[in-house]
Structure formats: structure tokens, C-alpha cells
């Protein structure tokens, strides 16, 4: 057993760091061995800690306290030189920080009436063609796209029409940014709705419902022609949609897999291989998956319309790190197999995933 | 336990949760059950423990499910994160080391000031696309009506005309986005729906690191697209990666994707680019072979595969592929034979490989080895004839133009090219009669050829006398010795793939010939043509074309330069010129397969490009004079007939060849039979065949190396060695002979000699991976050997050195070793063991413990064979006693047991009785312990008893006397 077992990727816990506050999000700083922890201090303020990986431990470089608890952050819309962090906080504010001068935000806007649950960026870091843009999803039911060059007003706003009930938007993500024009935003809501907005045509391109609240959404790559989308849900299932072929009525083909009994909080694709992704679960577990394509990715239905064919998902490895949910997960963009995860047991863990090349 | 409880519970009803009959919770039931769902339920019941706890049964059930459905979800269990103990020490160190070095690198990088910062930022900003048109609002619900909120006047509006083009509704229903526009890439692949992806990435202002980062990422995207079967996208991303930084890997991958798309020409170009960067890139060679195979350039494909096999002799895919292509080659042969006229022309006769696995010593022999004599004669004849006959014709033009007097006598007699050729034809008619050893069949068809040409032959019949003279003239065309030498050197280099150097040689030869001022355009033409072949190989198409032009100026309608020029034009995508050249070639000889295929292929390309009227755009195809079409045949007969007579001035090999023809033929068949046997794995038979070969010709090295291979396979190392020795006497740098002799030495356990030979192999070609691997292995064996020898000689000393290894720094150790002569050998060999044997790899200062049962077993075997108690003690000291049962698994036996006891007694008990106790304790837990114990002799038992006595004497706080007593009982004392 051991021989076969060792051939598979292993998840190694490299560093554990206990924190004194609630951790909501953690992110690697691009082109560095540093990571950021975002959260909420006991007294109700926001905390932002910068750690550096040094010889098997995390050294705290900087701690910044802000008025509102910080829910989420992204580097997706900044250049590799600047590395400005965009954050969304409990008060609905979108801020962009220069971490070297963190006193005043570089950009700040009160974008939403309520907490910003999710944030994503594209067009920076050399990932995604086109303008740098940030998308925020909030409890107030709106999804807004921002350009850091434009003050105060979003460049696109997706909200329910007047009279419709507002759903809590839990997750947003960019995709399809393979050239200057194309770009989509995908948003997931508490009632299981997934909506795909095309920013080029400013239209709702596709929507579906996965019955349970959508906790996390991610395209396998933001900067290619939409390929796959993973959606995780409240009751422990996740769905992988093949986004290449959209059927006029059936939409995108998908495969679903039940990872565990508890909520899947996050899904993150390996930046170096889009077919491998990790999900983090409510019971403190991490699952590493691989998507396998079918022999033919599309076929013709009876009316001759192209429809997608979903592949299959196989579990590569799973570990349980904690009894508390792992709420955030981030792969290092620079070092294959290095990832960080933050759990509600107030611990941040740096993990190494081995043998990803052999998968 | 499980067995007992199950009958008791039988027929006791069903389980609480799933209502499964209790009887199903049974080994026999589970073993036979194939219903995974049911088994999963049973497993859940078993795991829950509601029917009692049966760990063995649970495990059994899990195994059964795993057997039936390895991906079953029931098998997923919570696991903690892996820790150091889940890896071997080395793996753990690699994992950690890799991360540490990355961290250091990153942290250092980060501290470097980023110069040009502001500049690049500005540049970036300038390049950014405009801000999205407005703060438009999208209804996030079913209602798809577009609601635009107030527009922001400040914003630069997007191109509205573009905006208006899109019908939202239509767009939504579109399956594939990007349908609305066709870009150049899409058109190229004739798939309109391909999305627009820029083929180039703007890298202005990027640092080198960033470029590397982006190039790598684009390549990864390509790989992913490739993995998902989207080859066109893959090609685009590889192109993007190359646009940032051209790397061999990206080109190589791109070639693979292009192969998948059957875009052979681009794939060929990319392979060649890889090979420019990395001349022995096995993948690229394999891929190029594939492309050549598809383009039906079987010879070149075979060549590439042979190169692969030179680097990786064990490459199974290459071997298989080679066989396939050889089959195709053979399949082609009969076809061309039935066509009467012959054979495929060899476009690159210089470096033509023989289609069998071995390379001959020279080109001519080479060419022959793959073919029957019947085929060989015309092929050779034609090749040389083309040269000789053209030469004559050309000389005439030349002397007229240049007014040279040197060969006036001859030129006057050769009124026109046709004449001169026909003269030769007649000359050879005569000479044929002088060759009684010719085979009737060959003669037959040569005659028929001549008959068809008889009208012209008769015309010149008057100048019979001149015929012999023209033959004499042919003799005078041979190169001056210096140039000839340069040429043959060039040929050799070409054959070995060193095209660059071959070019130099040919250039020298050309200069020399020109410098002499002699009128030998035919030779010059051949030299140019050969140099063109080199350029073509190098991918230097422009120079190739130039040389071909020169060769053709000297010798119009000469086949090889024409073909080469065609190929060069084709690879430069000058399809029209290439087409013209191929067509010209076909006019001269319509049976040239490669030209036929290429012409057809190009026709397709041209139709694609120019539409149905493509022919109109072609330049006129030159009309080949009838004479030129015929001369090949005349000339062919001429030279082949003439060879015996002009023995002195034509290549020596050729002469040899002629004399040996018959033997050669038999030799070839025997050799081929031998090779076939090797391929089938019938080594005995192959040896017999090769031995027969040797009776015919004992100078051919390949036979010996082949036989050596067979001997190696048959484990007859001594014979193998002798064969290799023989080869090396003849040819002192035969890499295969060295490699095989090394293997033979290894088999003979003469490791030192083996190492020497491997080193020689690597000296000749440092890229032979197999040799590297073998070398490592043998060095390890050698070290083991020497350490064992040293150990048995100096047991006492050994103990000391081991301790030092364990305690002091290796560096110091080495100094110590060199300072003390007596111990030197010993210590170094010991060190070597530590380095080479994974078991003892030193982790900086400490020796790490054995990692797995296999490593442990290896060391134990070494220890056992030398009865080396000291080494054993060393091993036991560094091994965690708790791991003994795992490490030994079921391999424990009497001898090993005894060595353990002895080494514990001799070396360890005095120092660390606690450890001895631990070892004894865990030793008793090892599988087969009882059996071993039962088989001990009285004497041996006594030794164990002694050890226990020593333990009780040295009793310390790590174990109590009671512990010892109970352990004694386990040991049946």
C-alpha cells in the first residue's frame, strides 16, 4: 500500500502559525515568499498581517489595523511591480493598498451597502489581457466591476431589477480574459444561483441553480478562452462545468462530486496546471482533485446543436488539518505546490503538495 | 477472532442501520460479493462498530472494495497531513531543500532595487486598454433587458460602431464565442470559430524574470490546452511563449501539437529549431522522425531514429517505430522494382543510413547493406553516372565559354552532350561483355534499356573509338587527391551528423578545386551539391539553394541538386519554386518517390493558397532535354560497368565492393537474419548467424558488436568481452563496443574495468544516458566490493572509522584519511559506501537511518556475504529498533539473526545496552522470528544466552531485569 500511496501527491504541513484574530482570507504576495492574512480582531477592527516564510517558520513583517474587519483581498488587478492589494471589508468598502505605505489607501470607494463577501481581480500580474479590473460581490445582492483608474463609480454593475428579491452574493470570479475585449464575471448566490455575465456584451450569458448556496466559484484559468468552472456548495458537493461548449438550452455540461458531508468553502486551481484543484472543507479537510477530460469534449444533440460533454473528477489526496472549517486557500503563483490556508481555528498553515508533476 | 464470532452471530437477524443480514458480515460473503454498493454498506456497519468491532474484517472489506472499485468513496478516510515520517529522508530533504532555496531566492530577489520602475510603469499605463465604457447596469435576474444607468461623461467611450455590431440576444445564444470574426490563425487552420488570441505578447519594459515567468505560464497554458485535446489553442500559446522567450521546450511542444494537427511542415521546422538549440534532444528527434515518416522521407526518419537509439539504446518506442518504417521501406522496394526502372533515388546519399540498425564504416557500404545487389547496382550507377555524364557534358560548355585549352581534344570529339553520353552507352555495351560475373537478370534489364535507346545509340555508332576515349576523359575528372581527401572527410562528417564541419571541409575542397583552375565542373558540382545537402540539414535553406544553383549551373538537370533545391524551397515555403524543381526532377526520372510525393503535397498547398487557378501563377517548368532524361540510364550502366576498369581512380571502397559483391550479398543476408533474430529475442540463433558472417568477413565491426550484444543477453560475458576486444582492435573508438564490453565486465564482476569502459563511452559521447546510469550503478557495486574487501581485512580499524564517520564532519574525516596512509583506502571506500548506498546517506553530520525494507535488505545482504559484524553494528546503531519488524519484513533467517546477535554482542552492548535490549525486543516481533529461533543450533543458542548475560550485567535504567527475563522467555532461554 505504501508504495502505491507514496506515488500520489502528498500534502505536507510545512508551517503552522497560530493567530490571535479571526482569519478570513490569506493570499501570497506575487513574486515573493510572503503572505498576507486578512481578518477581524477581537475588538471588531480589521487586521492585515504580512508574514515572510523564513527557514521553516513565518516571520511577521508588518501588522496593519483598519477600522472595519477585512473579508477578502486580491492582487489580481495590480502590476507585478506595484503589487497593490485590493480588499473588501465588512462595511462594503473597496480599498486598494500600497503595502509599503499602508496608512492611506491608493484607491477607496464605498462600493456596497453591506459586507463585501468576495473580491477578484484580473488584468494584472500578467494574467488576463485587457484593462485591470476588480469585481466585488456583496450581501446587498449586487456585483460590481471596478477599474482602479476610475474613481467612485463602477464600470459595470449587476444587480437585481427593481422589485426582485435581493440574494446574498457569496462569491465572484473573473474569467475568459484571453484578449482585450473578452471578459466574463461569474457570481454565486446563497440560493444556489450561478450567473455568468459577459462584460463584452454587457449581458447575462448563462445562469443555473445548483440547489445549495454557492460558496466558491473559480475558472480554471482567468486568461484563457473559458475552459472550466468549479462551483462549490454549502452541502458538500462541487460541480465542474465544461465552459467550452454552451448548448442553447442545456447550457454547459457539468459533473458533480461529493467531497464530504460539510460545506466546501473554497476551491482553488493550481496556477501551474489548470486541471488540478483543491477544495477546502467545513470539517477542516483539504481535497486535491484532478479533472480528466472525456475523449470528445463536445457532441451534437438530436437537433444538431453542439453540446458539451463533461469529464470526470478523481481524488488525488485528502487530508484533515483541523476540526474547524478552512475558509481560505491560496496557491503560490511562483512555487508549484506551495499553498496557504487559513482556518477558523485561528491558524494559518503553509502546505507543500508534492509530486504534482507526476499527476 | 472474526472467524469465531461470525458463526455465532449467523442467522441472528439483520443489522440495525441498513438491514443487512448479519451473515453478510463474513469473510466468505465479502470475498464473493461483487456489489460495491452493498459492500460499502457492510463497511459502514463494520466501521460504526454497532455490530461489534472487527478490525481484520473491516480491513478485509476495505481491500475487497478497493479491488472492485479503487475509486470508491467509502475508501476515502480522513488523514492527517503528511509529515517527515511519511517520506524517506532523501525525499524529505529534497522537499524541504527545494522550498528553502526557493524562499532564499525569492527573498533575495525582493530586496534588489527595481530600477526603471517608474519608466516601466508609465509605459504600462500607456499600453493599457481604455476604461470600460460606462457604469452600465446589468439585471442579475431572468429579465435580460439591458439597463444602462447614467453614463459617466468623463470616460473615454469605446468604439461605438463596434459596440453596435453586437446583438445581445444573438450573442447569448451563441455556442462558441468568437464566431463573428475570423482571424488569420483561424483561417490558417480552416476553423473559423477559433477565438482571437494575440500571437505575440507585448513585453516592453519587462524585466528578464518577468519574461521568464510569462513565457513559462504561456507554455503551461499550451500544455494544458494540449492535454485537453485542443491542439490549435496549444499551438497559439506555445507561439506566445516563444514570442516572449524562445525555448527549446516550447518549440518542442509546439512541434508535438503541430504533429497532432498534421501540420507537418511547421512541425518539421520547429523540430529543427529545437535541434539547433539542443542537438541531441531525443524528443525532438523522435518527433522529426514522425514528421519525416509522414512526409514519406523514410530514410531521414530512420536516421533520426538511429540518432535516438544512439543516445538511448533502450528506447522501446524508437525501436518499434524504426521497425515499422523499415517495413515501409521494404514495402516500397518491390513496388519500384516492378516498375522496371528501378529504385528510389537517394536524395541524400552521403548520409544515407542503411535502414538496419548498424551503421557501416563508409557511405557506399552503408547504402548497400540495406539492399540487395540487384537494387544496389542501379542506384549506385545512377548516382555516379549522373555526376560523370553530366561532367562530360558540362566540360564541353565550359571549355567553349572559357576558351580553356586543357581538354580541347576531348571536347572536340564530344560535339554535344547527347553524343558524349551515348558514347559512353556504347562503351559500356562492350564492357558488359567483359563481365561474366554479372547476373543474368541484371544484364537482361540493362540490355532492354539499351534497346529502347538504340536509335540514338546507332547514330553515334560511328564514333565507337571515341567511346573509350570519353571513358578516359571520365577518369580525368576525378578530383586531385587533396580535394578528394577533403571531400571524403566531408562525407564522413556529414554521415556522423556534423554538418557544420562538413560544410567547412566541402568549402575547402571547393576552394582548392577552384584554386587549381582545372576544369572539373562535375566534381565541383558534386562538391556544391554535397555542401548544399549540409546546409539543408542545418536548415540553412538560403545557402542550400545558392549551392544548388551553382551545382546546376555547372551541371544542368542534375538530380540531387535539383531535389535539394526543391526541398530547401519547400521548407522556405517557396512552394512554387519547389514545385517547379520537383516537376523537373520527375521529368528526369519519374520513379523518384520522394519527388512524386512532395509534388503532390505542394500541389495541395498551392491549391489552398492560390485557388483553382494556381497553375497560372507558376513560373514555366523548364523542359528537360530528352538527352538529360536518358543519360541517367546510359550513365548508370556506364559507370557501373566501368568501375572495375577505372579501379585506381574511383573510390577504393567501390572497388572492394565490386570484388566482394557475392560474398557481400550472402554476408548481408546472414547479417539481416541475425538482426532479425535479435529483434525476436532469439539470441542463440543470432549468434550462429553472426558467426557465419564472420567467416565471410571478419573485418566488419558491427557483426562483432552485434554478436557481443547477443552474448550479453545470453549472459556469456567472456565471449562478449572477446568480441568487443576484437572490435576495439580494429576500431579503437567504437562506442558500442566500449559500452558492451563495460556491460560484459560488469557481468564478470570486474567492476574497475567496467567503470573504465563506461568512462570511455562517456568520453566519446557524454550524452549516453544509459552509460551514465550504468556507470553509477557499477561504481556503487565497485565501492561495495572494495569496502567489503577492506572490511574483511581490517576489521578492527573499521570499527574506529565508522565511529568517526558517525561523529565527525566528513571534511575532517577526509583530511584525516589522507594524512594516515594505512587507513586511507579503507576510509575513503567507507565514505563512498556512505554516499552511494542510500541507507547510510549522511545528512550533514548524522547518518540517517535506513528508509525502507529494500534498502535495508540490500545492506544486510552485503553485510551477510562478508560476515562483517562491524558494519552490521553500525547499521544497527543507526536503525531505529522499532522499525526492525518493518525493515526486515519476512526476510529474517538464521544467518542474519546470528550476525545481529554477534554484532550486538561485540560492538554495541558495551556502549549502549539499552539499545541492545530494544533491538532484541523488536527483533522478537519480526515475522519468522519463531521459526528462526526454533532452528538455532545449541552453539548459536549459547551466543544468544551470552548476549543476555552481558545485558543483565550491564543493566541500566532503560530496562528492568524483569523485562529482560520476560524477553528471555520469548527467546526460549
Short mmCIF file of C-alpha atoms in Angstrom, two decimals, chain B residues 40 109 157 167 174 179 212 254 259 382 407 450 460 474 547 558 582 604 606 619 641 677 722 726 845 874 897 905 941:
data_model
loop_
_atom_site.label_atom_id
_atom_site.label_comp_id
_atom_site.label_asym_id
_atom_site.label_seq_id
_atom_site.Cartn_x
_atom_site.Cartn_y
_atom_site.Cartn_z
CA UNK B 40 -19.93 -0.15 1.12
CA UNK B 109 15.17 38.94 -5.39
CA UNK B 157 -16.15 55.97 -24.80
CA UNK B 167 -26.84 41.85 -30.94
CA UNK B 174 -24.11 31.67 -29.50
CA UNK B 179 -17.70 33.25 -34.30
CA UNK B 212 10.61 34.04 -17.88
CA UNK B 254 4.69 23.16 -30.37
CA UNK B 259 2.05 16.82 -35.40
CA UNK B 382 22.78 6.25 -61.36
CA UNK B 407 40.79 19.34 -72.76
CA UNK B 450 19.66 -0.02 -74.14
CA UNK B 460 26.79 7.62 -82.76
CA UNK B 474 35.82 10.38 -67.34
CA UNK B 547 24.83 25.97 -53.72
CA UNK B 558 21.41 17.09 -62.23
CA UNK B 582 10.18 18.60 -58.21
CA UNK B 604 -2.35 20.74 -52.39
CA UNK B 606 -0.70 25.69 -53.75
CA UNK B 619 6.73 30.09 -63.47
CA UNK B 641 30.35 -1.25 -65.86
CA UNK B 677 16.75 -12.98 -34.64
CA UNK B 722 36.29 -11.07 -26.54
CA UNK B 726 38.27 -7.68 -31.30
CA UNK B 845 26.73 15.32 10.24
CA UNK B 874 26.98 0.33 12.51
CA UNK B 897 19.86 -13.38 13.07
CA UNK B 905 27.40 -8.57 21.45
CA UNK B 941 21.69 -20.51 21.37
#
